[in-house]
CSV table of C-alpha atoms in Angstrom, one decimal:
chain,number,residue,atom,x,y,z
A,1,MET,CA,113.3,96.4,111.1
A,2,SER,CA,111.8,96.0,114.7
A,3,HIS,CA,108.1,95.6,115.3
A,4,ARG,CA,108.0,99.0,117.1
A,5,THR,CA,109.6,100.8,114.0
A,6,THR,CA,107.0,98.8,111.6
A,7,LEU,CA,104.2,100.3,113.8
A,8,GLY,CA,105.5,103.8,113.6
A,9,ILE,CA,105.5,103.6,110.0
A,10,ILE,CA,102.0,102.4,110.0
A,11,ALA,CA,100.9,105.5,112.2
A,12,VAL,CA,102.8,108.0,110.2
A,13,ALA,CA,100.9,106.6,107.8
A,14,ALA,CA,97.9,105.2,108.5
A,15,LEU,CA,96.9,108.3,107.7
A,16,GLY,CA,99.7,110.5,106.4
A,17,CYS,CA,100.3,112.1,109.6
A,18,ALA,CA,103.5,112.1,112.1
A,19,ALA,CA,102.0,110.1,114.9
A,20,GLY,CA,104.2,107.3,114.0
A,21,ALA,CA,107.4,109.1,114.8
A,22,PHE,CA,106.5,108.7,118.5
A,23,TYR,CA,107.0,105.3,118.6
A,24,TRP,CA,110.3,105.9,118.7
A,25,LEU,CA,110.3,108.4,121.6
A,26,HIS,CA,112.6,106.2,123.7
A,27,ALA,CA,115.4,106.5,121.3
A,28,ARG,CA,118.7,108.2,120.8
A,29,GLY,CA,120.2,111.3,119.0
A,30,SER,CA,122.6,113.2,116.9
A,31,HIS,CA,122.8,116.6,114.9
A,32,PRO,CA,120.1,118.4,113.0
A,33,THR,CA,120.3,117.5,109.3
A,34,PRO,CA,118.7,119.5,106.3
A,35,GLU,CA,115.4,118.4,104.8
A,36,VAL,CA,116.0,115.6,102.2
A,37,VAL,CA,115.2,116.8,98.8
A,38,SER,CA,114.8,114.0,96.2
A,39,ALA,CA,114.5,114.0,92.3
A,40,GLU,CA,111.2,112.8,91.2
A,41,PRO,CA,111.5,109.4,89.4
A,42,PRO,CA,111.9,109.7,85.5
A,43,GLU,CA,108.7,108.0,85.0
A,44,PHE,CA,106.8,111.0,86.4
A,45,HIS,CA,106.1,113.9,84.2
A,46,GLU,CA,104.6,116.9,85.3
A,47,ALA,CA,101.4,118.3,84.0
A,48,PRO,CA,98.8,120.9,84.6
A,49,PRO,CA,95.7,119.1,86.8
A,50,ALA,CA,92.4,119.1,85.2
A,51,PRO,CA,89.8,121.3,86.6
A,52,ALA,CA,87.9,119.9,89.4
A,53,PRO,CA,84.1,120.2,89.8
A,54,ALA,CA,82.9,121.6,92.7
A,55,HIS,CA,81.7,119.5,95.7
A,56,GLN,CA,82.7,116.5,93.8
A,57,HIS,CA,84.4,113.8,96.1
A,58,ALA,CA,85.9,110.5,96.1
A,59,ASN,CA,82.5,108.3,96.8
A,60,ALA,CA,82.7,106.4,93.5
A,61,ALA,CA,86.3,105.5,94.3
A,62,VAL,CA,85.6,103.5,97.3
A,63,THR,CA,87.3,100.3,97.5
A,64,ASP,CA,86.4,97.3,99.3
A,65,LEU,CA,89.0,95.0,100.4
A,66,PRO,CA,89.4,92.0,98.1
A,67,ALA,CA,89.2,88.7,99.9
A,68,ALA,CA,92.7,87.0,100.2
A,69,SER,CA,91.5,84.0,97.9
A,70,ASP,CA,90.5,86.5,95.1
A,71,PRO,CA,93.8,88.4,94.5
A,72,LYS,CA,92.8,89.2,90.8
A,73,LYS,CA,89.8,91.0,91.8
A,74,THR,CA,90.0,94.3,89.9
A,75,ALA,CA,89.6,97.8,91.4
A,76,PRO,CA,86.9,100.2,90.2
A,77,PRO,CA,87.3,102.6,87.4
A,78,ALA,CA,89.4,105.7,88.2
A,79,ASP,CA,87.7,109.2,88.7
A,80,PRO,CA,89.8,111.5,86.9
A,81,VAL,CA,88.9,114.4,88.7
A,82,LEU,CA,89.4,114.2,92.3
A,83,PRO,CA,89.2,117.8,93.9
A,84,LEU,CA,92.6,118.1,95.2
A,85,ARG,CA,94.8,121.0,94.8
A,86,ALA,CA,98.5,120.8,93.4
A,87,GLY,CA,100.8,123.0,95.7
A,88,GLU,CA,98.8,122.7,98.6
A,89,VAL,CA,101.2,122.6,101.9
A,90,LEU,CA,99.8,121.8,105.5
A,91,GLU,CA,102.0,122.3,108.6
A,92,TYR,CA,101.4,120.3,111.8
A,93,THR,CA,102.9,120.3,115.1
A,94,ALA,CA,102.7,116.9,117.1
A,95,ASN,CA,102.1,116.5,120.9
A,96,VAL,CA,102.8,113.3,123.1
A,97,SER,CA,100.8,112.9,126.2
A,98,LYS,CA,101.3,116.2,127.9
A,99,VAL,CA,104.6,117.0,125.9
A,100,SER,CA,103.9,119.7,123.3
A,101,ASN,CA,105.7,120.3,120.0
A,102,VAL,CA,108.0,117.2,120.1
A,103,ALA,CA,107.8,117.1,116.2
A,104,ASN,CA,106.7,118.9,113.1
A,105,LEU,CA,105.1,117.6,109.9
A,106,LYS,CA,104.5,119.0,106.5
A,107,LEU,CA,102.1,117.3,104.2
A,108,GLN,CA,102.0,118.6,100.5
A,109,ILE,CA,100.4,117.8,97.2
A,110,ALA,CA,103.7,118.3,95.3
A,111,GLY,CA,102.2,117.9,91.7
A,112,ARG,CA,99.8,116.5,89.1
A,113,GLY,CA,101.4,114.6,86.2
A,114,ASN,CA,101.7,111.3,84.2
A,115,PHE,CA,103.5,108.1,86.0
A,116,LEU,CA,103.8,105.3,83.9
A,117,GLY,CA,101.3,106.5,81.4
A,118,LYS,CA,98.6,107.1,83.8
A,119,SER,CA,97.5,110.4,85.3
A,120,ALA,CA,98.8,110.5,88.9
A,121,TRP,CA,99.4,112.6,92.0
A,122,HIS,CA,102.8,113.2,93.8
A,123,LEU,CA,102.2,113.4,97.5
A,124,GLN,CA,104.8,114.1,100.0
A,125,ALA,CA,105.2,114.1,103.9
A,126,VAL,CA,108.3,115.1,105.8
A,127,VAL,CA,108.8,114.8,109.7
A,128,HIS,CA,111.3,116.3,111.8
A,129,THR,CA,111.7,116.0,115.7
A,130,GLU,CA,112.0,119.4,117.8
A,131,ASN,CA,114.0,120.0,120.8
A,132,PRO,CA,114.1,119.4,123.5
A,133,LEU,CA,113.0,115.7,122.3
A,134,ARG,CA,115.7,116.2,119.4
A,135,LEU,CA,118.5,116.2,121.8
A,136,VAL,CA,117.9,112.5,122.7
A,137,PHE,CA,116.0,111.2,119.5
A,138,GLU,CA,116.9,112.7,115.9
A,139,LEU,CA,114.5,111.8,113.4
A,140,ASP,CA,114.2,113.4,109.8
A,141,ASP,CA,111.9,111.1,107.6
A,142,GLN,CA,110.4,111.8,104.1
A,143,PHE,CA,107.7,109.9,102.3
A,144,ASP,CA,106.9,110.2,98.8
A,145,SER,CA,103.5,108.7,97.1
A,146,TYR,CA,102.9,108.4,93.3
A,147,SER,CA,99.0,107.6,93.4
A,148,ASP,CA,96.4,107.1,90.8
A,149,ALA,CA,94.7,110.6,90.2
A,150,GLY,CA,91.3,109.1,90.3
A,151,THR,CA,91.3,106.1,92.9
A,152,LEU,CA,94.7,107.2,94.9
A,153,ALA,CA,95.5,103.6,94.8
A,154,SER,CA,99.2,103.5,95.2
A,155,MET,CA,101.6,103.2,92.2
A,156,GLN,CA,104.9,103.8,93.7
A,157,TYR,CA,105.8,104.6,97.5
A,158,GLU,CA,109.3,106.2,98.6
A,159,MET,CA,110.5,106.0,102.2
A,160,ARG,CA,114.0,108.3,103.2
A,161,LEU,CA,114.5,107.6,106.7
A,162,SER,CA,117.2,109.4,108.7
A,163,GLU,CA,117.2,108.2,112.5
A,164,ARG,CA,120.3,108.3,114.9
A,165,GLY,CA,122.3,109.2,112.3
A,166,GLN,CA,121.2,106.2,110.1
A,167,ARG,CA,119.8,106.4,106.7
A,168,VAL,CA,117.6,104.2,104.9
A,169,GLU,CA,116.1,104.8,101.6
A,170,SER,CA,113.3,102.5,100.1
A,171,ILE,CA,111.5,102.8,96.7
A,172,GLN,CA,108.7,100.4,96.2
A,173,ARG,CA,106.9,99.8,92.6
A,174,MET,CA,103.2,98.6,93.5
A,175,THR,CA,102.0,95.5,91.4
A,176,ALA,CA,98.6,93.7,91.8
A,177,SER,CA,99.8,90.8,89.6
A,178,GLY,CA,103.6,90.6,90.2
A,179,ASN,CA,104.3,90.5,86.6
A,180,GLU,CA,105.2,94.2,86.3
A,181,PRO,CA,109.0,94.4,86.6
A,182,ALA,CA,110.5,97.3,88.9
A,183,PRO,CA,113.3,99.4,88.0
A,184,ALA,CA,116.8,98.9,89.1
A,185,ASN,CA,116.6,101.3,92.0
A,186,ALA,CA,113.3,100.1,93.2
A,187,THR,CA,111.4,96.9,94.7
A,188,ALA,CA,108.6,95.2,93.3
A,189,ALA,CA,105.9,95.1,96.2
A,190,ARG,CA,102.8,92.6,95.8
A,191,VAL,CA,99.6,94.2,96.8
A,192,LEU,CA,96.0,93.8,96.4
A,193,PRO,CA,94.1,95.7,93.7
A,194,GLY,CA,93.4,99.2,94.8
A,195,THR,CA,95.6,99.3,97.8
A,196,ARG,CA,96.8,102.8,98.8
A,197,ASP,CA,99.7,103.9,100.7
A,198,PRO,CA,99.4,106.2,103.9
A,199,LEU,CA,99.8,109.6,102.0
A,200,GLY,CA,97.1,108.4,99.3
A,201,MET,CA,94.9,106.9,102.1
A,202,MET,CA,94.8,110.4,103.9
A,203,GLN,CA,94.1,112.2,100.6
A,204,TYR,CA,91.3,109.5,99.8
A,205,LEU,CA,89.6,110.1,103.4
A,206,ARG,CA,89.5,113.9,102.5
A,207,ASN,CA,87.5,113.2,99.1
A,208,VAL,CA,85.2,110.7,100.6
A,209,ASP,CA,81.5,112.0,100.3
A,210,TRP,CA,80.8,111.0,103.9
A,211,ALA,CA,76.9,112.0,103.7
A,212,LYS,CA,76.6,109.5,101.2
A,213,THR,CA,79.2,106.7,102.4
A,214,PRO,CA,79.6,106.7,106.2
A,215,GLU,CA,81.9,103.8,106.3
A,216,VAL,CA,84.8,102.7,103.8
A,217,ARG,CA,87.7,100.3,103.8
A,218,SER,CA,90.9,99.7,102.0
A,219,PRO,CA,93.8,97.9,101.9
A,220,VAL,CA,96.8,100.1,103.0
A,221,TYR,CA,100.5,99.1,102.5
A,222,ASP,CA,103.1,100.9,104.9
A,223,GLY,CA,106.2,100.0,103.1
A,224,HIS,CA,106.4,96.6,104.9
A,225,LYS,CA,103.1,95.0,105.4
A,226,LEU,CA,99.5,95.2,104.1
A,227,TYR,CA,96.7,96.1,106.5
A,228,ASP,CA,93.0,96.7,106.2
A,229,ALA,CA,92.1,100.0,107.3
A,230,ARG,CA,88.5,100.8,108.2
A,231,ALA,CA,87.1,104.5,108.6
A,232,ARG,CA,83.7,105.3,109.6
A,233,LEU,CA,82.0,108.8,110.1
A,234,THR,CA,81.3,109.2,113.8
A,235,GLY,CA,80.2,113.0,114.0
A,236,THR,CA,79.7,115.6,111.6
A,237,SER,CA,79.9,119.0,113.8
A,238,ALA,CA,82.7,118.4,116.2
A,239,SER,CA,84.5,121.6,117.8
A,240,VAL,CA,88.1,121.5,117.0
A,241,ILE,CA,90.6,124.3,118.3
A,242,VAL,CA,94.2,123.8,117.0
A,243,PRO,CA,97.0,126.4,116.4
A,244,ALA,CA,95.5,127.2,113.0
A,245,GLY,CA,92.2,128.3,114.5
A,246,SER,CA,88.9,126.9,115.5
A,247,TYR,CA,87.0,124.7,113.3
A,248,ALA,CA,83.6,122.9,112.8
A,249,ALA,CA,84.9,119.3,111.7
A,250,SER,CA,83.9,115.9,110.8
A,251,LYS,CA,85.0,113.1,113.0
A,252,ILE,CA,86.5,110.1,111.3
A,253,SER,CA,87.3,106.8,113.6
A,254,ILE,CA,89.9,104.7,111.9
A,255,ARG,CA,90.8,101.1,113.1
A,256,VAL,CA,93.5,98.8,111.6
A,257,PHE,CA,93.3,95.2,110.9
A,258,ASP,CA,96.2,92.9,110.4
A,259,LYS,CA,95.1,89.6,108.5
A,260,GLY,CA,91.5,90.1,109.8
A,261,VAL,CA,92.6,90.7,113.6
A,262,GLU,CA,92.0,94.4,114.8
A,263,MET,CA,95.2,95.9,116.2
A,264,LYS,CA,93.8,97.0,119.8
A,265,ASP,CA,97.0,99.1,120.8
A,266,ALA,CA,96.7,101.5,117.9
A,267,SER,CA,93.6,103.5,116.7
A,268,PHE,CA,93.1,106.8,115.2
A,269,THR,CA,90.5,109.6,115.2
A,270,LEU,CA,90.6,112.1,112.3
A,271,TYR,CA,89.0,115.5,112.1
A,272,LEU,CA,88.3,117.0,108.7
A,273,ALA,CA,87.1,120.8,108.7
A,274,ASN,CA,83.8,121.3,107.2
A,275,ASN,CA,85.2,123.5,104.5
A,276,GLU,CA,85.4,123.1,100.8
A,277,ALA,CA,88.9,121.4,101.0
A,278,ARG,CA,88.0,119.0,103.7
A,279,THR,CA,91.2,120.2,105.5
A,280,PRO,CA,92.7,117.4,108.2
A,281,VAL,CA,93.0,119.7,111.2
A,282,LEU,CA,93.4,117.0,113.8
A,283,LEU,CA,94.6,113.7,114.2
A,284,GLU,CA,94.5,111.7,117.6
A,285,ALA,CA,96.4,108.5,118.2
A,286,ILE,CA,96.0,106.1,120.7
A,287,LEU,CA,99.7,104.2,120.8
A,288,PRO,CA,100.9,101.4,123.1
A,289,PHE,CA,102.7,103.6,125.3
A,290,ALA,CA,101.0,106.8,125.0
A,291,THR,CA,98.4,109.2,123.3
A,292,ALA,CA,99.4,111.7,120.5
A,293,SER,CA,97.7,114.3,118.8
A,294,VAL,CA,98.8,116.2,115.3
A,295,GLU,CA,97.4,119.6,115.1
A,296,LEU,CA,97.2,121.8,112.1
A,297,VAL,CA,99.5,125.1,112.6
A,298,LYS,CA,99.3,126.4,108.9
A,299,ALA,CA,97.4,125.8,105.5
A,300,LYS,CA,98.8,127.1,102.5
């Protein structure tokens, strides 16, 4: 996979949004295809979520990036009641430079259940390009995450990519020790303890208590490489206007590091509404060839 494609997946991800799709803007095209519908893995068993106390966030789940020389460092205990809402669906439109609505993105919390004997969330993102961009570049991608219900550390990350008529499916089972075997249809991905995938990282940032923890860092695995993501609160009352409405929001600046070196050509700013749900209302991305924004259209 090319460096540009890898960066694209980081961005779709770095925080669960569709900015990454725009790394392929110069690409080609085909005809629209229906949204992918994939079965949940047999290891995942749906269960009703536990009631979440009001105003409880993931401050206790903050994970410092373990040193590369200490891969056996254990992650902190899980908080079993992160205040996520099963069934939540967030719809977004994506813009690149001065071109509006080049793609649409749907983020949803597909369910809460048990995965490999642990309580887990099923998180999902689906991205499609829109006309007129779709006429020259067709993209229909789906990402699924099975993440620990307390820490949102990734347990399994799935990518189903359909670009220019070419389809690729990747299912990766996370392992911190390398000793856990992956099922026949999956690949074992060796990661640091506490590693999150892009979708888990997005939900994690929503649930940090930023009043108590102004900066967090976490290892993030994008399906190809392990990165260090660092997020800092840089504002608490930004005024944001998106298709879904006007919001007062907290501003979170996100930087991505590769082997300790900051990626200067890719940075992100996430705006979380100052409401109980901490709804992600806007993601701004500075990419190597352009700027992009992902704006909330509808929340269900």
